[in-house]
PDB file of N, CA, C and O in Angstrom:
ATOM      1  N   UNK A   1     -41.752  -1.894  40.061  1.00 49.00           N
ATOM      2  CA  UNK A   1     -40.614  -2.979  39.753  1.00 49.00           C
ATOM      3  C   UNK A   1     -39.420  -2.407  38.729  1.00 49.00           C
ATOM      4  O   UNK A   1     -40.249  -2.234  37.734  1.00 49.00           O
ATOM      5  N   UNK A   2     -38.247  -2.477  39.010  1.00 50.00           N
ATOM      6  CA  UNK A   2     -37.638  -1.758  38.199  1.00 50.00           C
ATOM      7  C   UNK A   2     -37.130  -2.766  37.047  1.00 50.00           C
ATOM      8  O   UNK A   2     -37.441  -3.816  37.150  1.00 50.00           O
ATOM      9  N   UNK A   3     -36.887  -2.168  35.915  1.00 52.00           N
ATOM     10  CA  UNK A   3     -36.740  -2.848  34.704  1.00 52.00           C
ATOM     11  C   UNK A   3     -35.310  -3.726  34.876  1.00 52.00           C
ATOM     12  O   UNK A   3     -34.440  -3.418  35.727  1.00 52.00           O
ATOM     13  N   UNK A   4     -35.311  -5.123  34.487  1.00 50.00           N
ATOM     14  CA  UNK A   4     -34.007  -5.874  34.482  1.00 50.00           C
ATOM     15  C   UNK A   4     -33.232  -5.421  33.661  1.00 50.00           C
ATOM     16  O   UNK A   4     -33.334  -4.771  32.449  1.00 50.00           O
ATOM     17  N   UNK A   5     -31.653  -5.301  34.104  1.00 52.00           N
ATOM     18  CA  UNK A   5     -30.668  -4.998  33.281  1.00 52.00           C
ATOM     19  C   UNK A   5     -30.284  -6.033  32.161  1.00 52.00           C
ATOM     20  O   UNK A   5     -29.242  -5.579  31.556  1.00 52.00           O
ATOM     21  N   UNK A   6     -30.780  -7.157  32.497  1.00 52.00           N
ATOM     22  CA  UNK A   6     -30.400  -8.067  31.444  1.00 52.00           C
ATOM     23  C   UNK A   6     -31.545  -8.142  30.018  1.00 52.00           C
ATOM     24  O   UNK A   6     -32.821  -7.916  30.634  1.00 52.00           O
ATOM     25  N   UNK A   7     -31.035  -7.983  28.932  1.00 51.00           N
ATOM     26  CA  UNK A   7     -31.946  -7.855  27.764  1.00 51.00           C
ATOM     27  C   UNK A   7     -33.019  -8.994  28.048  1.00 51.00           C
ATOM     28  O   UNK A   7     -32.602 -10.501  27.954  1.00 51.00           O
ATOM     29  N   UNK A   8     -34.357  -8.884  27.436  1.00 65.00           N
ATOM     30  CA  UNK A   8     -35.268 -10.303  27.850  1.00 65.00           C
ATOM     31  C   UNK A   8     -35.037 -11.052  26.519  1.00 65.00           C
ATOM     32  O   UNK A   8     -35.187 -12.193  26.639  1.00 65.00           O
ATOM     33  N   UNK A   9     -34.409 -10.678  25.540  1.00 88.00           N
ATOM     34  CA  UNK A   9     -34.047 -11.756  24.326  1.00 88.00           C
ATOM     35  C   UNK A   9     -32.607 -12.356  24.573  1.00 88.00           C
ATOM     36  O   UNK A   9     -32.120 -13.082  23.560  1.00 88.00           O
ATOM     37  N   UNK A  10     -32.044 -12.182  25.348  1.00 89.00           N
ATOM     38  CA  UNK A  10     -30.648 -12.755  25.508  1.00 89.00           C
ATOM     39  C   UNK A  10     -30.600 -13.941  25.697  1.00 89.00           C
ATOM     40  O   UNK A  10     -29.800 -14.699  24.954  1.00 89.00           O
ATOM     41  N   UNK A  11     -31.566 -14.735  26.165  1.00 90.00           N
ATOM     42  CA  UNK A  11     -31.610 -16.284  26.110  1.00 90.00           C
ATOM     43  C   UNK A  11     -31.816 -16.642  24.803  1.00 90.00           C
ATOM     44  O   UNK A  11     -31.166 -17.673  24.192  1.00 90.00           O
ATOM     45  N   UNK A  12     -32.575 -15.901  23.891  1.00 92.00           N
ATOM     46  CA  UNK A  12     -32.955 -16.523  22.738  1.00 92.00           C
ATOM     47  C   UNK A  12     -31.637 -16.205  21.762  1.00 92.00           C
ATOM     48  O   UNK A  12     -31.533 -17.054  20.793  1.00 92.00           O
ATOM     49  N   UNK A  13     -30.966 -15.306  21.923  1.00 94.00           N
ATOM     50  CA  UNK A  13     -29.769 -14.863  21.273  1.00 94.00           C
ATOM     51  C   UNK A  13     -28.724 -16.127  21.613  1.00 94.00           C
ATOM     52  O   UNK A  13     -27.841 -16.323  20.814  1.00 94.00           O
ATOM     53  N   UNK A  14     -28.543 -16.352  22.879  1.00 95.00           N
ATOM     54  CA  UNK A  14     -27.539 -17.268  23.179  1.00 95.00           C
ATOM     55  C   UNK A  14     -27.963 -18.556  22.526  1.00 95.00           C
ATOM     56  O   UNK A  14     -27.026 -19.256  22.078  1.00 95.00           O
ATOM     57  N   UNK A  15     -29.245 -19.176  22.466  1.00 95.00           N
ATOM     58  CA  UNK A  15     -29.580 -20.412  21.827  1.00 95.00           C
ATOM     59  C   UNK A  15     -29.357 -20.127  20.521  1.00 95.00           C
ATOM     60  O   UNK A  15     -28.516 -21.263  19.712  1.00 95.00           O
ATOM     61  N   UNK A  16     -29.407 -19.104  19.604  1.00 96.00           N
ATOM     62  CA  UNK A  16     -29.213 -18.857  18.579  1.00 96.00           C
ATOM     63  C   UNK A  16     -27.921 -18.886  18.077  1.00 96.00           C
ATOM     64  O   UNK A  16     -27.426 -19.809  17.058  1.00 96.00           O
ATOM     65  N   UNK A  17     -27.012 -18.561  18.903  1.00 97.00           N
ATOM     66  CA  UNK A  17     -25.752 -18.380  18.435  1.00 97.00           C
ATOM     67  C   UNK A  17     -25.138 -19.926  18.908  1.00 97.00           C
ATOM     68  O   UNK A  17     -24.157 -20.511  18.122  1.00 97.00           O
ATOM     69  N   UNK A  18     -25.398 -20.505  19.836  1.00 97.00           N
ATOM     70  CA  UNK A  18     -25.145 -21.859  20.169  1.00 97.00           C
ATOM     71  C   UNK A  18     -25.490 -22.935  18.840  1.00 97.00           C
ATOM     72  O   UNK A  18     -24.876 -23.855  18.509  1.00 97.00           O
ATOM     73  N   UNK A  19     -26.689 -22.558  18.351  1.00 97.00           N
ATOM     74  CA  UNK A  19     -27.221 -23.335  17.180  1.00 97.00           C
ATOM     75  C   UNK A  19     -26.189 -23.208  15.891  1.00 97.00           C
ATOM     76  O   UNK A  19     -25.749 -24.039  15.123  1.00 97.00           O
ATOM     77  N   UNK A  20     -25.835 -21.847  16.018  1.00 97.00           N
ATOM     78  CA  UNK A  20     -25.029 -21.613  14.483  1.00 97.00           C
ATOM     79  C   UNK A  20     -23.738 -21.914  14.724  1.00 97.00           C
ATOM     80  O   UNK A  20     -23.124 -22.816  13.660  1.00 97.00           O
ATOM     81  N   UNK A  21     -23.164 -21.857  15.871  1.00 97.00           N
ATOM     82  CA  UNK A  21     -21.968 -22.610  16.153  1.00 97.00           C
ATOM     83  C   UNK A  21     -21.985 -24.242  16.116  1.00 97.00           C
ATOM     84  O   UNK A  21     -21.008 -24.521  15.419  1.00 97.00           O
ATOM     85  N   UNK A  22     -22.872 -24.839  16.313  1.00 98.00           N
ATOM     86  CA  UNK A  22     -23.093 -26.202  16.111  1.00 98.00           C
ATOM     87  C   UNK A  22     -23.172 -26.571  14.714  1.00 98.00           C
ATOM     88  O   UNK A  22     -22.156 -27.525  14.170  1.00 98.00           O
ATOM     89  N   UNK A  23     -23.865 -25.760  14.004  1.00 98.00           N
ATOM     90  CA  UNK A  23     -23.975 -26.318  12.550  1.00 98.00           C
ATOM     91  C   UNK A  23     -22.748 -25.769  11.807  1.00 98.00           C
ATOM     92  O   UNK A  23     -22.131 -26.659  11.039  1.00 98.00           O
ATOM     93  N   UNK A  24     -22.251 -25.022  12.122  1.00 97.00           N
ATOM     94  CA  UNK A  24     -20.752 -24.361  11.832  1.00 97.00           C
ATOM     95  C   UNK A  24     -19.547 -25.622  11.987  1.00 97.00           C
ATOM     96  O   UNK A  24     -18.807 -25.728  11.315  1.00 97.00           O
ATOM     97  N   UNK A  25     -19.743 -26.353  13.101  1.00 97.00           N
ATOM     98  CA  UNK A  25     -19.077 -27.173  13.761  1.00 97.00           C
ATOM     99  C   UNK A  25     -19.541 -28.620  12.948  1.00 97.00           C
ATOM    100  O   UNK A  25     -18.692 -29.449  13.038  1.00 97.00           O
ATOM    101  N   UNK A  26     -20.339 -28.610  12.139  1.00 98.00           N
ATOM    102  CA  UNK A  26     -20.918 -29.810  11.280  1.00 98.00           C
ATOM    103  C   UNK A  26     -21.199 -30.717  12.071  1.00 98.00           C
ATOM    104  O   UNK A  26     -20.965 -31.869  12.000  1.00 98.00           O
ATOM    105  N   UNK A  27     -21.990 -30.429  13.191  1.00 98.00           N
ATOM    106  CA  UNK A  27     -22.428 -31.486  14.343  1.00 98.00           C
ATOM    107  C   UNK A  27     -24.121 -31.311  14.324  1.00 98.00           C
ATOM    108  O   UNK A  27     -24.610 -30.360  14.063  1.00 98.00           O
ATOM    109  N   UNK A  28     -24.328 -32.670  14.097  1.00 98.00           N
ATOM    110  CA  UNK A  28     -25.845 -32.717  14.108  1.00 98.00           C
ATOM    111  C   UNK A  28     -26.253 -32.796  15.626  1.00 98.00           C
ATOM    112  O   UNK A  28     -25.507 -32.982  16.389  1.00 98.00           O
ATOM    113  N   UNK A  29     -27.559 -32.462  15.860  1.00 98.00           N
ATOM    114  CA  UNK A  29     -28.172 -32.454  17.212  1.00 98.00           C
ATOM    115  C   UNK A  29     -27.883 -33.840  17.954  1.00 98.00           C
ATOM    116  O   UNK A  29     -27.223 -33.804  19.203  1.00 98.00           O
ATOM    117  N   UNK A  30     -28.019 -35.087  17.298  1.00 98.00           N
ATOM    118  CA  UNK A  30     -27.690 -36.359  17.741  1.00 98.00           C
ATOM    119  C   UNK A  30     -26.145 -36.184  18.268  1.00 98.00           C
ATOM    120  O   UNK A  30     -25.946 -37.052  18.957  1.00 98.00           O
ATOM    121  N   UNK A  31     -25.363 -35.816  17.458  1.00 98.00           N
ATOM    122  CA  UNK A  31     -23.756 -36.018  17.614  1.00 98.00           C
ATOM    123  C   UNK A  31     -23.409 -35.341  18.920  1.00 98.00           C
ATOM    124  O   UNK A  31     -22.844 -35.439  19.595  1.00 98.00           O
ATOM    125  N   UNK A  32     -24.153 -33.898  19.071  1.00 98.00           N
ATOM    126  CA  UNK A  32     -24.063 -33.054  20.192  1.00 98.00           C
ATOM    127  C   UNK A  32     -24.414 -33.665  21.457  1.00 98.00           C
ATOM    128  O   UNK A  32     -23.668 -33.609  22.637  1.00 98.00           O
ATOM    129  N   UNK A  33     -25.695 -34.290  21.335  1.00 98.00           N
ATOM    130  CA  UNK A  33     -26.297 -34.945  22.605  1.00 98.00           C
ATOM    131  C   UNK A  33     -25.410 -35.944  22.954  1.00 98.00           C
ATOM    132  O   UNK A  33     -25.400 -36.385  24.198  1.00 98.00           O
ATOM    133  N   UNK A  34     -24.740 -36.788  21.903  1.00 98.00           N
ATOM    134  CA  UNK A  34     -24.073 -37.960  22.380  1.00 98.00           C
ATOM    135  C   UNK A  34     -22.773 -37.421  23.235  1.00 98.00           C
ATOM    136  O   UNK A  34     -22.339 -37.840  24.238  1.00 98.00           O
ATOM    137  N   UNK A  35     -22.083 -36.248  22.703  1.00 97.00           N
ATOM    138  CA  UNK A  35     -20.957 -35.646  23.388  1.00 97.00           C
ATOM    139  C   UNK A  35     -21.318 -35.318  24.785  1.00 97.00           C
ATOM    140  O   UNK A  35     -20.608 -35.080  25.839  1.00 97.00           O
ATOM    141  N   UNK A  36     -22.552 -34.913  24.958  1.00 98.00           N
ATOM    142  CA  UNK A  36     -23.063 -34.348  26.294  1.00 98.00           C
ATOM    143  C   UNK A  36     -23.388 -35.308  27.216  1.00 98.00           C
ATOM    144  O   UNK A  36     -23.877 -35.134  28.324  1.00 98.00           O
ATOM    145  N   UNK A  37     -24.128 -36.360  26.770  1.00 97.00           N
ATOM    146  CA  UNK A  37     -24.652 -37.601  27.279  1.00 97.00           C
ATOM    147  C   UNK A  37     -25.942 -37.272  27.355  1.00 97.00           C
ATOM    148  O   UNK A  37     -26.760 -37.703  28.379  1.00 97.00           O
ATOM    149  N   UNK A  38     -26.811 -36.715  26.505  1.00 97.00           N
ATOM    150  CA  UNK A  38     -28.158 -36.218  26.469  1.00 97.00           C
ATOM    151  C   UNK A  38     -28.682 -37.018  25.636  1.00 97.00           C
ATOM    152  O   UNK A  38     -28.213 -37.370  24.590  1.00 97.00           O
ATOM    153  N   UNK A  39     -30.082 -36.778  25.478  1.00 97.00           N
ATOM    154  CA  UNK A  39     -30.922 -37.391  24.251  1.00 97.00           C
ATOM    155  C   UNK A  39     -31.215 -36.271  23.209  1.00 97.00           C
ATOM    156  O   UNK A  39     -31.041 -34.956  23.625  1.00 97.00           O
ATOM    157  N   UNK A  40     -31.158 -36.610  22.178  1.00 97.00           N
ATOM    158  CA  UNK A  40     -31.176 -35.779  20.955  1.00 97.00           C
ATOM    159  C   UNK A  40     -32.259 -34.562  21.151  1.00 97.00           C
ATOM    160  O   UNK A  40     -32.291 -33.426  20.930  1.00 97.00           O
ATOM    161  N   UNK A  41     -33.378 -35.322  21.803  1.00 97.00           N
ATOM    162  CA  UNK A  41     -34.714 -34.540  22.180  1.00 97.00           C
ATOM    163  C   UNK A  41     -34.382 -33.429  23.021  1.00 97.00           C
ATOM    164  O   UNK A  41     -34.945 -32.109  22.712  1.00 97.00           O
ATOM    165  N   UNK A  42     -33.510 -33.349  23.875  1.00 96.00           N
ATOM    166  CA  UNK A  42     -33.203 -32.488  24.720  1.00 96.00           C
ATOM    167  C   UNK A  42     -32.483 -31.083  24.106  1.00 96.00           C
ATOM    168  O   UNK A  42     -32.788 -29.832  24.322  1.00 96.00           O
ATOM    169  N   UNK A  43     -31.411 -31.633  23.015  1.00 97.00           N
ATOM    170  CA  UNK A  43     -30.959 -30.423  22.325  1.00 97.00           C
ATOM    171  C   UNK A  43     -32.239 -29.669  21.392  1.00 97.00           C
ATOM    172  O   UNK A  43     -32.125 -28.552  21.535  1.00 97.00           O
ATOM    173  N   UNK A  44     -32.857 -30.544  20.801  1.00 97.00           N
ATOM    174  CA  UNK A  44     -33.914 -29.899  20.009  1.00 97.00           C
ATOM    175  C   UNK A  44     -34.765 -29.101  21.008  1.00 97.00           C
ATOM    176  O   UNK A  44     -35.332 -27.838  20.450  1.00 97.00           O
ATOM    177  N   UNK A  45     -35.068 -29.590  22.007  1.00 96.00           N
ATOM    178  CA  UNK A  45     -36.106 -28.644  23.155  1.00 96.00           C
ATOM    179  C   UNK A  45     -35.437 -27.465  23.460  1.00 96.00           C
ATOM    180  O   UNK A  45     -36.303 -26.293  23.267  1.00 96.00           O
ATOM    181  N   UNK A  46     -34.269 -27.479  23.483  1.00 95.00           N
ATOM    182  CA  UNK A  46     -33.483 -26.035  24.034  1.00 95.00           C
ATOM    183  C   UNK A  46     -33.269 -25.114  22.533  1.00 95.00           C
ATOM    184  O   UNK A  46     -33.616 -23.924  22.654  1.00 95.00           O
ATOM    185  N   UNK A  47     -33.040 -25.715  21.621  1.00 95.00           N
ATOM    186  CA  UNK A  47     -32.891 -24.899  20.291  1.00 95.00           C
ATOM    187  C   UNK A  47     -34.193 -24.385  19.831  1.00 95.00           C
ATOM    188  O   UNK A  47     -34.219 -23.325  19.069  1.00 95.00           O
ATOM    189  N   UNK A  48     -35.040 -25.038  20.128  1.00 93.00           N
ATOM    190  CA  UNK A  48     -36.746 -24.410  19.803  1.00 93.00           C
ATOM    191  C   UNK A  48     -37.345 -23.611  20.734  1.00 93.00           C
ATOM    192  O   UNK A  48     -38.365 -23.066  20.518  1.00 93.00           O
ATOM    193  N   UNK A  49     -36.711 -23.712  21.688  1.00 89.00           N
ATOM    194  CA  UNK A  49     -37.013 -22.697  22.811  1.00 89.00           C
ATOM    195  C   UNK A  49     -38.207 -23.308  23.930  1.00 89.00           C
ATOM    196  O   UNK A  49     -38.956 -22.470  24.701  1.00 89.00           O
ATOM    197  N   UNK A  50     -38.457 -24.601  23.624  1.00 91.00           N
ATOM    198  CA  UNK A  50     -39.378 -25.133  24.669  1.00 91.00           C
ATOM    199  C   UNK A  50     -38.772 -25.139  25.965  1.00 91.00           C
ATOM    200  O   UNK A  50     -39.347 -25.241  26.933  1.00 91.00           O
ATOM    201  N   UNK A  51     -37.603 -25.320  26.157  1.00 91.00           N
ATOM    202  CA  UNK A  51     -36.947 -25.213  27.434  1.00 91.00           C
ATOM    203  C   UNK A  51     -35.909 -24.403  27.567  1.00 91.00           C
ATOM    204  O   UNK A  51     -34.990 -23.966  26.304  1.00 91.00           O
ATOM    205  N   UNK A  52     -35.228 -23.844  28.613  1.00 91.00           N
ATOM    206  CA  UNK A  52     -34.282 -23.027  28.829  1.00 91.00           C
ATOM    207  C   UNK A  52     -32.853 -23.726  29.482  1.00 91.00           C
ATOM    208  O   UNK A  52     -33.006 -24.540  29.999  1.00 91.00           O
ATOM    209  N   UNK A  53     -32.012 -23.228  28.971  1.00 93.00           N
ATOM    210  CA  UNK A  53     -30.594 -23.789  29.360  1.00 93.00           C
ATOM    211  C   UNK A  53     -30.201 -23.228  30.750  1.00 93.00           C
ATOM    212  O   UNK A  53     -30.306 -21.811  30.777  1.00 93.00           O
ATOM    213  N   UNK A  54     -29.914 -24.097  31.672  1.00 94.00           N
ATOM    214  CA  UNK A  54     -29.178 -23.218  32.757  1.00 94.00           C
ATOM    215  C   UNK A  54     -27.663 -22.853  32.352  1.00 94.00           C
ATOM    216  O   UNK A  54     -27.199 -23.028  31.497  1.00 94.00           O
ATOM    217  N   UNK A  55     -27.037 -22.193  33.420  1.00 95.00           N
ATOM    218  CA  UNK A  55     -25.480 -21.505  33.452  1.00 95.00           C
ATOM    219  C   UNK A  55     -24.793 -22.818  32.939  1.00 95.00           C
ATOM    220  O   UNK A  55     -24.027 -22.955  31.941  1.00 95.00           O
ATOM    221  N   UNK A  56     -24.898 -23.712  33.854  1.00 97.00           N
ATOM    222  CA  UNK A  56     -23.791 -25.042  33.538  1.00 97.00           C
ATOM    223  C   UNK A  56     -24.370 -25.732  32.414  1.00 97.00           C
ATOM    224  O   UNK A  56     -23.332 -26.188  31.784  1.00 97.00           O
ATOM    225  N   UNK A  57     -25.609 -25.584  31.749  1.00 97.00           N
ATOM    226  CA  UNK A  57     -25.842 -26.630  30.579  1.00 97.00           C
ATOM    227  C   UNK A  57     -25.016 -25.566  29.305  1.00 97.00           C
ATOM    228  O   UNK A  57     -24.602 -26.230  28.523  1.00 97.00           O
ATOM    229  N   UNK A  58     -25.327 -24.288  29.569  1.00 97.00           N
ATOM    230  CA  UNK A  58     -24.899 -23.596  28.585  1.00 97.00           C
ATOM    231  C   UNK A  58     -23.352 -23.725  28.505  1.00 97.00           C
ATOM    232  O   UNK A  58     -22.821 -23.837  27.002  1.00 97.00           O
ATOM    233  N   UNK A  59     -22.577 -23.782  29.537  1.00 97.00           N
ATOM    234  CA  UNK A  59     -21.078 -23.957  29.340  1.00 97.00           C
ATOM    235  C   UNK A  59     -20.921 -25.368  28.927  1.00 97.00           C
ATOM    236  O   UNK A  59     -20.063 -25.515  27.935  1.00 97.00           O
ATOM    237  N   UNK A  60     -21.607 -26.349  29.347  1.00 98.00           N
ATOM    238  CA  UNK A  60     -21.157 -27.512  28.823  1.00 98.00           C
ATOM    239  C   UNK A  60     -21.532 -27.569  27.228  1.00 98.00           C
ATOM    240  O   UNK A  60     -20.647 -28.378  26.561  1.00 98.00           O
ATOM    241  N   UNK A  61     -22.589 -26.863  26.846  1.00 98.00           N
ATOM    242  CA  UNK A  61     -23.054 -26.985  25.397  1.00 98.00           C
ATOM    243  C   UNK A  61     -21.855 -26.579  24.617  1.00 98.00           C
ATOM    244  O   UNK A  61     -21.226 -26.981  23.552  1.00 98.00           O
ATOM    245  N   UNK A  62     -21.635 -25.181  25.199  1.00 98.00           N
ATOM    246  CA  UNK A  62     -20.486 -24.540  24.254  1.00 98.00           C
ATOM    247  C   UNK A  62     -19.180 -25.216  24.262  1.00 98.00           C
ATOM    248  O   UNK A  62     -18.526 -25.337  23.305  1.00 98.00           O
ATOM    249  N   UNK A  63     -18.793 -25.778  25.196  1.00 98.00           N
ATOM    250  CA  UNK A  63     -17.291 -26.707  25.470  1.00 98.00           C
ATOM    251  C   UNK A  63     -17.705 -27.601  24.544  1.00 98.00           C
ATOM    252  O   UNK A  63     -16.580 -28.158  23.639  1.00 98.00           O
ATOM    253  N   UNK A  64     -18.735 -28.397  24.426  1.00 98.00           N
ATOM    254  CA  UNK A  64     -18.767 -29.714  23.604  1.00 98.00           C
ATOM    255  C   UNK A  64     -18.952 -29.322  21.996  1.00 98.00           C
ATOM    256  O   UNK A  64     -18.349 -29.959  21.250  1.00 98.00           O
ATOM    257  N   UNK A  65     -19.294 -28.408  21.710  1.00 98.00           N
ATOM    258  CA  UNK A  65     -19.095 -27.462  20.418  1.00 98.00           C
ATOM    259  C   UNK A  65     -17.912 -27.126  19.944  1.00 98.00           C
ATOM    260  O   UNK A  65     -17.436 -27.374  18.681  1.00 98.00           O
ATOM    261  N   UNK A  66     -17.279 -26.606  21.134  1.00 97.00           N
ATOM    262  CA  UNK A  66     -15.815 -26.164  20.782  1.00 97.00           C
ATOM    263  C   UNK A  66     -15.654 -24.610  20.832  1.00 97.00           C
ATOM    264  O   UNK A  66     -14.875 -23.965  20.420  1.00 97.00           O
ATOM    265  N   UNK A  67     -16.528 -24.162  21.411  1.00 97.00           N
ATOM    266  CA  UNK A  67     -16.519 -22.577  21.621  1.00 97.00           C
ATOM    267  C   UNK A  67     -16.067 -22.312  23.092  1.00 97.00           C
ATOM    268  O   UNK A  67     -16.756 -22.788  23.908  1.00 97.00           O
ATOM    269  N   UNK A  68     -15.634 -21.085  23.100  1.00 98.00           N
ATOM    270  CA  UNK A  68     -15.365 -20.542  24.407  1.00 98.00           C
ATOM    271  C   UNK A  68     -16.640 -19.808  24.997  1.00 98.00           C
ATOM    272  O   UNK A  68     -17.120 -18.920  24.406  1.00 98.00           O
ATOM    273  N   UNK A  69     -17.282 -20.539  25.870  1.00 97.00           N
ATOM    274  CA  UNK A  69     -18.549 -20.011  26.403  1.00 97.00           C
ATOM    275  C   UNK A  69     -18.561 -18.450  27.112  1.00 97.00           C
ATOM    276  O   UNK A  69     -19.221 -17.500  26.647  1.00 97.00           O
ATOM    277  N   UNK A  70     -17.314 -17.989  27.380  1.00 97.00           N
ATOM    278  CA  UNK A  70     -17.137 -16.786  28.176  1.00 97.00           C
ATOM    279  C   UNK A  70     -17.025 -15.436  27.038  1.00 97.00           C
ATOM    280  O   UNK A  70     -17.548 -14.601  26.970  1.00 97.00           O
ATOM    281  N   UNK A  71     -16.229 -16.089  25.665  1.00 97.00           N
ATOM    282  CA  UNK A  71     -15.951 -15.155  24.522  1.00 97.00           C
ATOM    283  C   UNK A  71     -17.440 -15.071  23.974  1.00 97.00           C
ATOM    284  O   UNK A  71     -17.663 -14.140  23.598  1.00 97.00           O
ATOM    285  N   UNK A  72     -18.214 -16.162  23.854  1.00 96.00           N
ATOM    286  CA  UNK A  72     -19.383 -16.092  23.127  1.00 96.00           C
ATOM    287  C   UNK A  72     -20.495 -15.321  23.949  1.00 96.00           C
ATOM    288  O   UNK A  72     -21.254 -14.258  23.156  1.00 96.00           O
ATOM    289  N   UNK A  73     -20.350 -15.272  25.099  1.00 95.00           N
ATOM    290  CA  UNK A  73     -21.442 -14.454  26.016  1.00 95.00           C
ATOM    291  C   UNK A  73     -20.851 -12.843  25.818  1.00 95.00           C
ATOM    292  O   UNK A  73     -21.879 -12.002  25.530  1.00 95.00           O
ATOM    293  N   UNK A  74     -19.619 -12.829  25.848  1.00 95.00           N
ATOM    294  CA  UNK A  74     -19.204 -11.591  25.783  1.00 95.00           C
ATOM    295  C   UNK A  74     -19.487 -10.786  24.408  1.00 95.00           C
ATOM    296  O   UNK A  74     -19.873  -9.498  24.334  1.00 95.00           O
ATOM    297  N   UNK A  75     -19.474 -11.504  23.478  1.00 94.00           N
ATOM    298  CA  UNK A  75     -19.968 -10.925  22.022  1.00 94.00           C
ATOM    299  C   UNK A  75     -21.339 -10.501  22.324  1.00 94.00           C
ATOM    300  O   UNK A  75     -21.745  -9.589  21.676  1.00 94.00           O
ATOM    301  N   UNK A  76     -22.004 -11.670  22.775  1.00 92.00           N
ATOM    302  CA  UNK A  76     -23.616 -11.448  22.547  1.00 92.00           C
ATOM    303  C   UNK A  76     -23.803  -9.829  23.568  1.00 92.00           C
ATOM    304  O   UNK A  76     -24.791  -9.271  23.074  1.00 92.00           O
ATOM    305  N   UNK A  77     -23.268  -9.915  24.495  1.00 91.00           N
ATOM    306  CA  UNK A  77     -23.386  -8.849  25.669  1.00 91.00           C
ATOM    307  C   UNK A  77     -22.989  -7.573  24.868  1.00 91.00           C
ATOM    308  O   UNK A  77     -23.603  -6.422  24.941  1.00 91.00           O
ATOM    309  N   UNK A  78     -21.927  -7.539  24.267  1.00 91.00           N
ATOM    310  CA  UNK A  78     -21.612  -6.204  23.569  1.00 91.00           C
ATOM    311  C   UNK A  78     -22.210  -5.857  22.276  1.00 91.00           C
ATOM    312  O   UNK A  78     -22.418  -4.848  21.955  1.00 91.00           O
ATOM    313  N   UNK A  79     -22.856  -6.774  21.562  1.00 85.00           N
ATOM    314  CA  UNK A  79     -23.697  -6.404  20.669  1.00 85.00           C
ATOM    315  C   UNK A  79     -25.086  -5.591  21.217  1.00 85.00           C
ATOM    316  O   UNK A  79     -25.726  -4.841  20.319  1.00 85.00           O
ATOM    317  N   UNK A  80     -25.477  -5.905  22.261  1.00 69.00           N
ATOM    318  CA  UNK A  80     -26.511  -5.324  22.983  1.00 69.00           C
ATOM    319  C   UNK A  80     -26.225  -3.983  23.407  1.00 69.00           C
ATOM    320  O   UNK A  80     -27.299  -2.929  23.608  1.00 69.00           O
ATOM    321  N   UNK A  81     -24.932  -3.691  23.603  1.00 64.00           N
ATOM    322  CA  UNK A  81     -24.456  -2.351  24.010  1.00 64.00           C
ATOM    323  C   UNK A  81     -24.409  -1.353  22.924  1.00 64.00           C
ATOM    324  O   UNK A  81     -24.149  -0.032  23.191  1.00 64.00           O
ATOM    325  N   UNK A  82     -24.086  -1.958  21.794  1.00 55.00           N
ATOM    326  CA  UNK A  82     -23.934  -1.039  20.587  1.00 55.00           C
ATOM    327  C   UNK A  82     -25.112  -0.447  20.099  1.00 55.00           C
ATOM    328  O   UNK A  82     -26.218  -0.807  20.178  1.00 55.00           O
TER     329      UNK A  82
END
């Protein structure tokens, strides 16, 4: 089986970046959850790695935090290429 072109740690780096962005925006997990219509436990579970975000969830979280999801992903991918 060929190696995946996607870094295996990419999801962890995405979640870490979203978590930092949430904190920088001075949002608590419960605040973000309220903006998304989710329960706080759901935010906690993806931040701790218990569950993975789908693409649409990633976009929703980034937008709710006030981060451009395309720019954030671009930054993370360019870090991998450096």
